[in-house]
PDB file of C-alpha atoms (C1' of nucleotides) in Angstrom:
ATOM      1  CA  MET A 270      -8.663  -1.502   8.013  1.00 97.00           C
ATOM      2  CA  LYS A 271      -9.701  -4.810   9.582  1.00 97.00           C
ATOM      3  CA  ASN A 272      -8.561  -8.281   8.571  1.00 98.00           C
ATOM      4  CA  ASN A 273      -9.106 -11.994   9.133  1.00 98.00           C
ATOM      5  CA  ILE A 274      -5.505 -13.068   8.807  1.00 98.00           C
ATOM      6  CA  ARG A 275      -5.462 -14.866  12.137  1.00 98.00           C
ATOM      7  CA  VAL A 276      -8.499 -16.936  11.227  1.00 98.00           C
ATOM      8  CA  GLU A 277      -7.266 -17.703   7.740  1.00 98.00           C
ATOM      9  CA  ARG A 278      -3.905 -18.747   9.138  1.00 98.00           C
ATOM     10  CA  ALA A 279      -5.643 -21.018  11.605  1.00 97.00           C
ATOM     11  CA  ILE A 280      -7.553 -22.672   8.766  1.00 97.00           C
ATOM     12  CA  LEU A 281      -4.335 -23.323   6.896  1.00 97.00           C
ATOM     13  CA  GLN A 282      -2.498 -24.003  10.147  1.00 97.00           C
ATOM     14  CA  ILE A 283       0.480 -21.843   9.274  1.00 98.00           C
ATOM     15  CA  SER A 284       2.467 -19.524  11.540  1.00 98.00           C
ATOM     16  CA  GLN A 285       3.094 -15.828  10.974  1.00 98.00           C
ATOM     17  CA  ALA A 286       6.614 -16.772   9.962  1.00 98.00           C
ATOM     18  CA  GLU A 287       5.387 -19.250   7.367  1.00 98.00           C
ATOM     19  CA  LEU A 288       2.936 -16.770   5.894  1.00 98.00           C
ATOM     20  CA  ALA A 289       5.685 -14.173   5.825  1.00 98.00           C
ATOM     21  CA  GLU A 290       7.909 -16.525   3.877  1.00 98.00           C
ATOM     22  CA  LYS A 291       5.172 -17.310   1.374  1.00 98.00           C
ATOM     23  CA  VAL A 292       4.577 -13.650   0.587  1.00 98.00           C
ATOM     24  CA  GLN A 293       8.206 -12.612   0.942  1.00 98.00           C
ATOM     25  CA  VAL A 294       8.066 -10.156   3.809  1.00 98.00           C
ATOM     26  CA  THR A 295       9.371 -10.352   7.343  1.00 98.00           C
ATOM     27  CA  ARG A 296       7.522 -11.972  10.195  1.00 98.00           C
ATOM     28  CA  GLN A 297       7.240  -8.583  11.868  1.00 98.00           C
ATOM     29  CA  THR A 298       5.395  -7.178   8.883  1.00 98.00           C
ATOM     30  CA  ILE A 299       2.798  -9.955   9.053  1.00 98.00           C
ATOM     31  CA  ASN A 300       2.497  -9.479  12.801  1.00 98.00           C
ATOM     32  CA  ALA A 301       1.977  -5.723  12.477  1.00 98.00           C
ATOM     33  CA  ILE A 302      -0.621  -6.064   9.736  1.00 98.00           C
ATOM     34  CA  GLU A 303      -2.430  -8.899  11.509  1.00 98.00           C
ATOM     35  CA  LEU A 304      -2.662  -6.741  14.637  1.00 98.00           C
ATOM     36  CA  GLY A 305      -3.861  -3.762  12.635  1.00 97.00           C
ATOM     37  CA  LYS A 306      -0.846  -1.596  13.408  1.00 98.00           C
ATOM     38  CA  TYR A 307      -0.801  -0.509   9.801  1.00 97.00           C
ATOM     39  CA  ALA A 308      -2.397  -1.426   6.497  1.00 98.00           C
ATOM     40  CA  PRO A 309      -0.435  -3.330   3.860  1.00 98.00           C
ATOM     41  CA  SER A 310       0.355  -2.268   0.328  1.00 98.00           C
ATOM     42  CA  ALA A 311      -2.050  -3.499  -2.351  1.00 98.00           C
ATOM     43  CA  VAL A 312       0.602  -5.885  -3.619  1.00 98.00           C
ATOM     44  CA  LEU A 313       1.031  -7.464  -0.211  1.00 98.00           C
ATOM     45  CA  ALA A 314      -2.711  -7.599   0.456  1.00 98.00           C
ATOM     46  CA  MET A 315      -3.220  -9.404  -2.848  1.00 98.00           C
ATOM     47  CA  LYS A 316      -0.416 -11.863  -2.150  1.00 98.00           C
ATOM     48  CA  ILE A 317      -1.807 -12.644   1.291  1.00 98.00           C
ATOM     49  CA  ALA A 318      -5.334 -13.138  -0.062  1.00 98.00           C
ATOM     50  CA  LYS A 319      -3.902 -15.391  -2.754  1.00 98.00           C
ATOM     51  CA  VAL A 320      -2.227 -17.630  -0.173  1.00 98.00           C
ATOM     52  CA  PHE A 321      -5.612 -18.007   1.517  1.00 98.00           C
ATOM     53  CA  GLY A 322      -7.419 -18.616  -1.759  1.00 98.00           C
ATOM     54  CA  LYS A 323      -9.707 -15.695  -1.040  1.00 98.00           C
ATOM     55  CA  ALA A 324     -10.483 -12.313  -2.593  1.00 98.00           C
ATOM     56  CA  VAL A 325      -8.814  -9.297  -1.010  1.00 98.00           C
ATOM     57  CA  GLU A 326     -12.197  -8.108   0.263  1.00 98.00           C
ATOM     58  CA  GLU A 327     -12.706 -11.399   2.077  1.00 98.00           C
ATOM     59  CA  VAL A 328      -9.495 -10.988   4.029  1.00 98.00           C
ATOM     60  CA  PHE A 329      -9.390  -7.205   4.457  1.00 98.00           C
ATOM     61  CA  GLN A 330     -12.299  -4.879   5.174  1.00 98.00           C
ATOM     62  CA  LEU A 331     -12.375  -1.096   4.898  1.00 98.00           C
ATOM     63  CA  GLU A 332     -13.459   0.833   7.970  1.00 97.00           C
ATOM     64  CA  GLU A 333     -15.024   4.265   8.363  1.00 93.00           C
ATOM     65  CA  ASN A 334     -11.700   5.967   9.051  1.00 91.00           C
ATOM     66  CA  ASP A 335     -10.128   4.571   5.864  1.00 94.00           C
TER      67      ASP A 335
ATOM     68  CA  MET B  29       1.215  -4.418 -10.787  1.00 97.00           C
ATOM     69  CA  LYS B  30      -1.154  -3.881 -13.697  1.00 97.00           C
ATOM     70  CA  ASN B  31      -4.592  -2.268 -13.600  1.00 98.00           C
ATOM     71  CA  ASN B  32      -7.716  -1.545 -15.630  1.00 98.00           C
ATOM     72  CA  ILE B  33      -8.464   1.838 -14.175  1.00 98.00           C
ATOM     73  CA  ARG B  34      -8.608   3.556 -17.544  1.00 98.00           C
ATOM     74  CA  VAL B  35     -11.152   1.078 -18.854  1.00 98.00           C
ATOM     75  CA  GLU B  36     -13.242   1.158 -15.713  1.00 98.00           C
ATOM     76  CA  ARG B  37     -13.230   4.952 -15.770  1.00 98.00           C
ATOM     77  CA  ALA B  38     -14.350   4.878 -19.387  1.00 97.00           C
ATOM     78  CA  ILE B  39     -17.249   2.619 -18.467  1.00 97.00           C
ATOM     79  CA  LEU B  40     -18.353   5.021 -15.754  1.00 97.00           C
ATOM     80  CA  GLN B  41     -17.335   8.013 -17.886  1.00 97.00           C
ATOM     81  CA  ILE B  42     -15.496   9.762 -15.100  1.00 98.00           C
ATOM     82  CA  SER B  43     -12.235  11.709 -15.275  1.00 98.00           C
ATOM     83  CA  GLN B  44      -9.124  11.052 -13.214  1.00 98.00           C
ATOM     84  CA  ALA B  45     -10.069  14.123 -11.177  1.00 98.00           C
ATOM     85  CA  GLU B  46     -13.538  12.767 -10.464  1.00 98.00           C
ATOM     86  CA  LEU B  47     -12.218   9.368  -9.414  1.00 98.00           C
ATOM     87  CA  ALA B  48      -9.651  11.102  -7.222  1.00 98.00           C
ATOM     88  CA  GLU B  49     -12.388  13.044  -5.493  1.00 98.00           C
ATOM     89  CA  LYS B  50     -14.480   9.923  -4.903  1.00 98.00           C
ATOM     90  CA  VAL B  51     -11.622   8.109  -3.201  1.00 98.00           C
ATOM     91  CA  GLN B  52     -10.179  11.192  -1.530  1.00 98.00           C
ATOM     92  CA  VAL B  53      -6.751  11.415  -3.081  1.00 98.00           C
ATOM     93  CA  THR B  54      -5.244  13.904  -5.492  1.00 98.00           C
ATOM     94  CA  ARG B  55      -5.600  13.694  -9.244  1.00 98.00           C
ATOM     95  CA  GLN B  56      -1.855  13.093  -9.530  1.00 98.00           C
ATOM     96  CA  THR B  57      -2.127  10.015  -7.371  1.00 98.00           C
ATOM     97  CA  ILE B  58      -4.781   8.513  -9.632  1.00 98.00           C
ATOM     98  CA  ASN B  59      -2.720   9.438 -12.681  1.00 98.00           C
ATOM     99  CA  ALA B  60       0.436   7.833 -11.302  1.00 98.00           C
ATOM    100  CA  ILE B  61      -1.333   4.636 -10.304  1.00 98.00           C
ATOM    101  CA  GLU B  62      -3.263   4.428 -13.560  1.00 98.00           C
ATOM    102  CA  LEU B  63       0.011   4.738 -15.476  1.00 98.00           C
ATOM    103  CA  GLY B  64       1.670   2.143 -13.276  1.00 98.00           C
ATOM    104  CA  LYS B  65       4.260   4.523 -11.835  1.00 98.00           C
ATOM    105  CA  TYR B  66       3.657   2.980  -8.451  1.00 97.00           C
ATOM    106  CA  ALA B  67       1.218   0.634  -6.762  1.00 98.00           C
ATOM    107  CA  PRO B  68      -1.456   1.966  -4.399  1.00 98.00           C
ATOM    108  CA  SER B  69      -1.964   1.131  -0.757  1.00 98.00           C
ATOM    109  CA  ALA B  70      -4.472  -1.639  -0.044  1.00 98.00           C
ATOM    110  CA  VAL B  71      -6.903   0.924   1.318  1.00 98.00           C
ATOM    111  CA  LEU B  72      -6.785   2.954  -1.870  1.00 98.00           C
ATOM    112  CA  ALA B  73      -6.967  -0.117  -4.100  1.00 98.00           C
ATOM    113  CA  MET B  74     -10.079  -1.257  -2.240  1.00 98.00           C
ATOM    114  CA  LYS B  75     -11.705   2.161  -2.467  1.00 98.00           C
ATOM    115  CA  ILE B  76     -11.026   2.364  -6.194  1.00 98.00           C
ATOM    116  CA  ALA B  77     -12.393  -1.139  -6.792  1.00 98.00           C
ATOM    117  CA  LYS B  78     -15.446  -0.212  -4.755  1.00 98.00           C
ATOM    118  CA  VAL B  79     -16.161   2.816  -6.953  1.00 98.00           C
ATOM    119  CA  PHE B  80     -16.083   0.499  -9.948  1.00 98.00           C
ATOM    120  CA  GLY B  81     -18.235  -2.129  -8.269  1.00 98.00           C
ATOM    121  CA  LYS B  82     -15.524  -4.705  -8.820  1.00 98.00           C
ATOM    122  CA  ALA B  83     -13.270  -6.876  -6.666  1.00 98.00           C
ATOM    123  CA  VAL B  84      -9.722  -5.636  -6.167  1.00 98.00           C
ATOM    124  CA  GLU B  85      -8.441  -8.542  -8.278  1.00 98.00           C
ATOM    125  CA  GLU B  86     -10.636  -7.452 -11.170  1.00 98.00           C
ATOM    126  CA  VAL B  87      -9.094  -3.991 -11.223  1.00 98.00           C
ATOM    127  CA  PHE B  88      -5.516  -4.777 -10.183  1.00 98.00           C
ATOM    128  CA  GLN B  89      -3.412  -7.757 -11.222  1.00 98.00           C
ATOM    129  CA  LEU B  90      -0.165  -8.943  -9.686  1.00 98.00           C
ATOM    130  CA  GLU B  91       2.795  -9.340 -12.007  1.00 97.00           C
ATOM    131  CA  GLU B  92       5.879 -11.524 -11.808  1.00 93.00           C
ATOM    132  CA  ASN B  93       8.035  -8.778 -10.313  1.00 91.00           C
ATOM    133  CA  ASP B  94       5.538  -8.156  -7.497  1.00 95.00           C
TER     134      ASP B  94
ATOM    135  C1'  DT C 296       9.095 -28.592  34.091  1.00 81.39           C
ATOM    136  C1'  DC C 297      12.045 -27.761  30.235  1.00 81.39           C
ATOM    137  C1'  DA C 298      12.747 -26.652  25.783  1.00 81.39           C
ATOM    138  C1'  DA C 299      11.179 -25.224  21.526  1.00 81.39           C
ATOM    139  C1'  DT C 300       8.181 -22.607  18.764  1.00 81.39           C
ATOM    140  C1'  DA C 301       5.200 -18.763  18.145  1.00 81.39           C
ATOM    141  C1'  DT C 302       3.864 -14.216  19.031  1.00 81.39           C
ATOM    142  C1'  DG C 303       4.383  -9.376  20.667  1.00 81.39           C
ATOM    143  C1'  DT C 304       7.063  -5.243  20.731  1.00 81.39           C
ATOM    144  C1'  DA C 305      10.275  -1.338  19.807  1.00 81.39           C
ATOM    145  C1'  DA C 306      13.614   1.916  17.778  1.00 81.39           C
ATOM    146  C1'  DA C 307      16.168   3.292  13.881  1.00 81.39           C
ATOM    147  C1'  DA C 308      16.925   2.933   9.040  1.00 81.39           C
ATOM    148  C1'  DT C 309      15.184   2.487   4.451  1.00 81.39           C
ATOM    149  C1'  DA C 310      11.738   2.180   0.773  1.00 81.39           C
ATOM    150  C1'  DT C 311       7.618   3.586  -1.131  1.00 81.39           C
ATOM    151  C1'  DA C 312       3.195   6.142  -1.532  1.00 81.39           C
ATOM    152  C1'  DT C 313       0.918  10.517  -1.473  1.00 81.39           C
ATOM    153  C1'  DT C 314       0.633  15.589  -1.439  1.00 81.39           C
ATOM    154  C1'  DT C 315       1.595  20.087  -3.067  1.00 81.39           C
ATOM    155  C1'  DT C 316       2.598  23.326  -6.524  1.00 81.39           C
ATOM    156  C1'  DA C 317       3.236  24.269 -10.952  1.00 81.39           C
ATOM    157  C1'  DC C 318       3.812  23.765 -15.661  1.00 81.39           C
ATOM    158  C1'  DT C 319       3.269  21.175 -20.337  1.00 81.39           C
ATOM    159  C1'  DT C 320       0.874  18.481 -23.653  1.00 81.39           C
ATOM    160  C1'  DT C 321      -3.061  16.232 -25.471  1.00 81.39           C
ATOM    161  C1'  DT C 322      -7.864  15.802 -26.649  1.00 81.39           C
ATOM    162  C1'  DG C 323     -12.347  17.302 -27.670  1.00 81.39           C
ATOM    163  C1'  DT C 324     -15.667  21.072 -28.986  1.00 81.39           C
ATOM    164  C1'  DT C 325     -17.274  25.116 -31.105  1.00 81.39           C
TER     165       DT C 325
ATOM    166  C1'  DA D 244      -8.041  27.974 -35.132  1.00 81.39           C
ATOM    167  C1'  DA D 245      -9.239  28.898 -30.477  1.00 81.39           C
ATOM    168  C1'  DC D 246     -10.703  27.549 -26.165  1.00 81.39           C
ATOM    169  C1'  DA D 247     -11.596  24.447 -22.351  1.00 81.39           C
ATOM    170  C1'  DA D 248     -11.089  20.224 -20.161  1.00 81.39           C
ATOM    171  C1'  DA D 249      -8.343  16.277 -19.387  1.00 81.39           C
ATOM    172  C1'  DA D 250      -4.182  14.062 -18.927  1.00 81.39           C
ATOM    173  C1'  DG D 251       0.937  13.897 -18.342  1.00 81.39           C
ATOM    174  C1'  DT D 252       4.966  15.252 -15.760  1.00 81.39           C
ATOM    175  C1'  DA D 253       8.332  16.712 -12.190  1.00 81.39           C
ATOM    176  C1'  DA D 254      10.690  18.081  -7.902  1.00 81.39           C
ATOM    177  C1'  DA D 255      10.460  18.594  -3.100  1.00 81.39           C
ATOM    178  C1'  DA D 256       8.110  17.639   1.108  1.00 81.39           C
ATOM    179  C1'  DT D 257       5.537  14.578   3.997  1.00 81.39           C
ATOM    180  C1'  DA D 258       3.309  10.249   5.439  1.00 81.39           C
ATOM    181  C1'  DT D 259       3.330   5.522   5.693  1.00 81.39           C
ATOM    182  C1'  DA D 260       4.989   0.717   5.006  1.00 81.39           C
ATOM    183  C1'  DT D 261       8.700  -2.466   5.502  1.00 81.39           C
ATOM    184  C1'  DT D 262      13.223  -4.097   7.150  1.00 81.39           C
ATOM    185  C1'  DT D 263      16.633  -5.000  10.512  1.00 81.39           C
ATOM    186  C1'  DT D 264      18.135  -6.196  14.957  1.00 81.39           C
ATOM    187  C1'  DA D 265      17.077  -7.409  19.235  1.00 81.39           C
ATOM    188  C1'  DC D 266      14.686  -8.709  23.170  1.00 81.39           C
ATOM    189  C1'  DA D 267      10.308 -10.134  25.945  1.00 81.39           C
ATOM    190  C1'  DT D 268       6.332 -12.898  26.641  1.00 81.39           C
ATOM    191  C1'  DA D 269       3.191 -16.637  25.627  1.00 81.39           C
ATOM    192  C1'  DT D 270       1.964 -21.154  24.044  1.00 81.39           C
ATOM    193  C1'  DT D 271       2.642 -25.865  23.090  1.00 81.39           C
ATOM    194  C1'  DG D 272       4.610 -30.424  23.390  1.00 81.39           C
ATOM    195  C1'  DA D 273       7.727 -33.876  25.299  1.00 81.39           C
TER     196       DA D 273
END
DNA sequence: TCAATATGTAAAATATATTTTACTTTTGTT
DNA sequence: AACAAAAGTAAAATATATTTTACATATTGA
């Protein structure tokens, strides 16, 4: 699972900590997901996409191994 | 987390078992998610939406408690 | 350069999703 | 009614996401 979180954050100019606060998870969770260490839950993915004003598919992309 | 899986399945006329096979999970997983017993992972939500030819947000909707 | 802010990382604990196996109930068809 | 297919359920095991605490490194601005 790939994602554009870093780019979307840059557009909004918000830190990992700020995004974390907006979607009510810890900063470490955002960091791990942004770095692709694991994939989020659907609820979290939808909340993140919502913050960016994008569809889930615009922020997260399935890969072959998914 | 709400969803329209039942309706989307009806449109495609596929059973829970068939959807499960398409997205590579067990029938019980589809049943549990369809009934709202728990929310799927983002990967699974995206695969399900893809089968239906819809965006994740069209198949799954966040609720207040999410 | 110094300090502050942001990011990366890690291990252990907890929460949640998914599988497996198995059985029950419902629905649709003949 | 009888049969088959579909859907519902449940408990235990496993996999994965998320939290917590804590520290290390990098980046930015004064």
